[in-house]
Amino acid sequence: MNPLNHVAIIMDGNGRWGLKHKNSRNEGHRFGLNTVEKIIKETIKQKIRYLTLYAFSTENWNRPKKEIDYLFKLLENFLLKKIQDLNKQNIKLKIIGSKKFSKKLNKLLISSEKKTSKNTTLQINLALNYGSKFEILSAVKKIIKNKDIINEKNFRKYLQTNHTPDPELLIRTGNTKRLSNFLLWQSAYAEIFFEKKLWPDFNEKDYINIIKKYKRIKRNFGNI
Ligand code: IPE
Ligand code: IPE
Ligand code: MG
């Protein structure tokens, strides 16, 4: 059975779910948070050490301001309400992406990271204002500036996920088959599952099924 240390998830489909069930995209984002909590709990149960969640891409700034404002308000409220709980569950929160938000949100993100920095059960990388191309270009600039030797092993140290092994499993919900600028370098050998369900409908059972399937895949890494 394949080992599983790191799951990465593109949580897609909130807007469509919200429109369908509540006539509001934002309601979909709100309900999507329930799935986030369920999946975090199950990840701990499954003894997986790293979970990377794509919450806001560098391209998501193209959305209407009203939706963007709602998303960040939702995140702010979630952290204010749940950070103690995450801390109690021994979860370490790490933000990947550029922290270019309001002063208030930046402060909250930094304090949430600090508060949980010593925790060891599960590391959650929350991808916020994250874009893989930007991440790779920044890494290239830094490695050149440092006059470091350019090879794979060194290069990964300059990525924002330097603290994390590459994901073995990548899941995208929402019935769309693309990576949308997520972990392009890190997912070079990930097993990718595209799930039809919209994120608010995705549950522990679906997650466990994917994990089971993943564990039985013959992973070749170029071998036969
Ligand atoms: C993903 O859901 C969440 C974010 C990008 C913040 P979407 O909002 O993209 O939902 P759909 O794809 O429009 O249904
Ligand atoms: C990807 O979803 C980003 C997140 C889930 C945060 P999008 O819904 O933004 O992706 P595209 O625009 O359909 O590719
Ligand atoms: Mg989408």
Short mmCIF file of C-alpha atoms in Angstrom, two decimals, residues 85-170:
data_model
loop_
_atom_site.label_atom_id
_atom_site.label_comp_id
_atom_site.label_asym_id
_atom_site.label_seq_id
_atom_site.Cartn_x
_atom_site.Cartn_y
_atom_site.Cartn_z
CA ASP A 85 -9.85 24.63 18.54
CA LEU A 86 -7.25 23.98 15.82
CA ASN A 87 -4.56 24.61 18.40
CA LYS A 88 -6.14 22.09 20.79
CA GLN A 89 -6.15 19.52 18.01
CA ASN A 90 -2.38 20.06 17.78
CA ILE A 91 -2.69 21.48 14.24
CA LYS A 92 0.00 23.75 12.84
CA LEU A 93 -1.30 26.38 10.45
CA LYS A 94 0.98 27.71 7.74
CA ILE A 95 -0.02 30.23 5.09
CA ILE A 96 1.43 29.82 1.61
CA GLY A 97 0.98 32.60 -0.93
CA SER A 98 1.64 36.31 -0.43
CA LYS A 99 0.09 37.93 2.59
CA LYS A 100 -1.17 41.02 0.82
CA PHE A 101 -4.45 41.58 2.60
CA SER A 102 -5.85 44.17 4.98
CA LYS A 103 -3.62 44.99 7.96
CA LYS A 104 -6.12 43.34 10.23
CA LEU A 105 -6.24 40.07 8.30
CA ASN A 106 -2.45 39.97 7.86
CA LYS A 107 -2.04 40.36 11.61
CA LEU A 108 -4.56 37.63 12.30
CA LEU A 109 -2.86 35.26 9.85
CA ILE A 110 0.55 35.88 11.39
CA SER A 111 -0.74 35.44 14.94
CA SER A 112 -2.57 32.23 13.96
CA GLU A 113 0.64 30.84 12.49
CA LYS A 114 2.60 31.84 15.57
CA LYS A 115 0.10 30.40 18.00
CA THR A 116 0.15 27.00 16.32
CA SER A 117 3.78 26.89 15.19
CA LYS A 118 4.87 24.20 17.68
CA ASN A 119 2.03 21.79 16.89
CA THR A 120 2.85 18.43 15.41
CA THR A 121 -0.21 16.26 14.62
CA LEU A 122 -1.15 17.86 11.30
CA GLN A 123 0.27 20.75 9.31
CA ILE A 124 -2.28 22.64 7.27
CA ASN A 125 -0.87 24.77 4.47
CA LEU A 126 -3.55 27.26 3.61
CA ALA A 127 -2.95 28.57 0.09
CA LEU A 128 -4.10 32.17 0.07
CA ASN A 129 -3.31 34.57 -2.73
CA TYR A 130 -1.27 31.63 -3.96
CA GLY A 131 -0.09 31.06 -7.52
CA SER A 132 2.37 28.40 -8.52
CA LYS A 133 3.95 30.36 -11.38
CA PHE A 134 4.63 33.30 -9.07
CA GLU A 135 6.07 30.91 -6.48
CA ILE A 136 8.41 29.31 -9.03
CA LEU A 137 9.59 32.65 -10.42
CA SER A 138 10.25 33.97 -6.92
CA ALA A 139 12.26 30.84 -6.16
CA VAL A 140 14.31 31.31 -9.34
CA LYS A 141 15.06 34.92 -8.40
CA LYS A 142 16.11 33.97 -4.86
CA ILE A 143 18.32 31.06 -5.87
CA ILE A 144 20.14 33.30 -8.37
CA LYS A 145 20.48 36.11 -5.85
CA ASN A 146 22.00 33.68 -3.34
CA LYS A 147 24.33 32.31 -6.03
CA ASP A 148 23.19 28.85 -4.90
CA ILE A 149 23.71 25.77 -7.07
CA ILE A 150 20.66 25.20 -9.23
CA ASN A 151 19.49 21.63 -8.86
CA GLU A 152 16.21 19.99 -7.80
CA LYS A 153 17.21 19.45 -4.21
CA ASN A 154 18.27 23.05 -3.70
CA PHE A 155 15.45 24.51 -5.72
CA ARG A 156 12.71 23.01 -3.57
CA LYS A 157 14.15 24.84 -0.56
CA TYR A 158 13.17 28.11 -2.22
CA LEU A 159 9.53 27.15 -2.72
CA GLN A 160 6.93 28.17 -0.18
CA THR A 161 6.33 24.51 0.59
CA ASN A 162 9.98 23.96 1.56
CA HIS A 163 8.82 22.64 4.93
CA THR A 164 6.54 20.03 3.33
CA PRO A 165 7.10 16.82 1.35
CA ASP A 166 5.53 16.83 -2.13
CA PRO A 167 1.86 15.78 -2.17
CA GLU A 168 1.33 12.16 -3.17
CA LEU A 169 -2.37 12.81 -3.69
CA LEU A 170 -4.10 15.81 -5.23
#
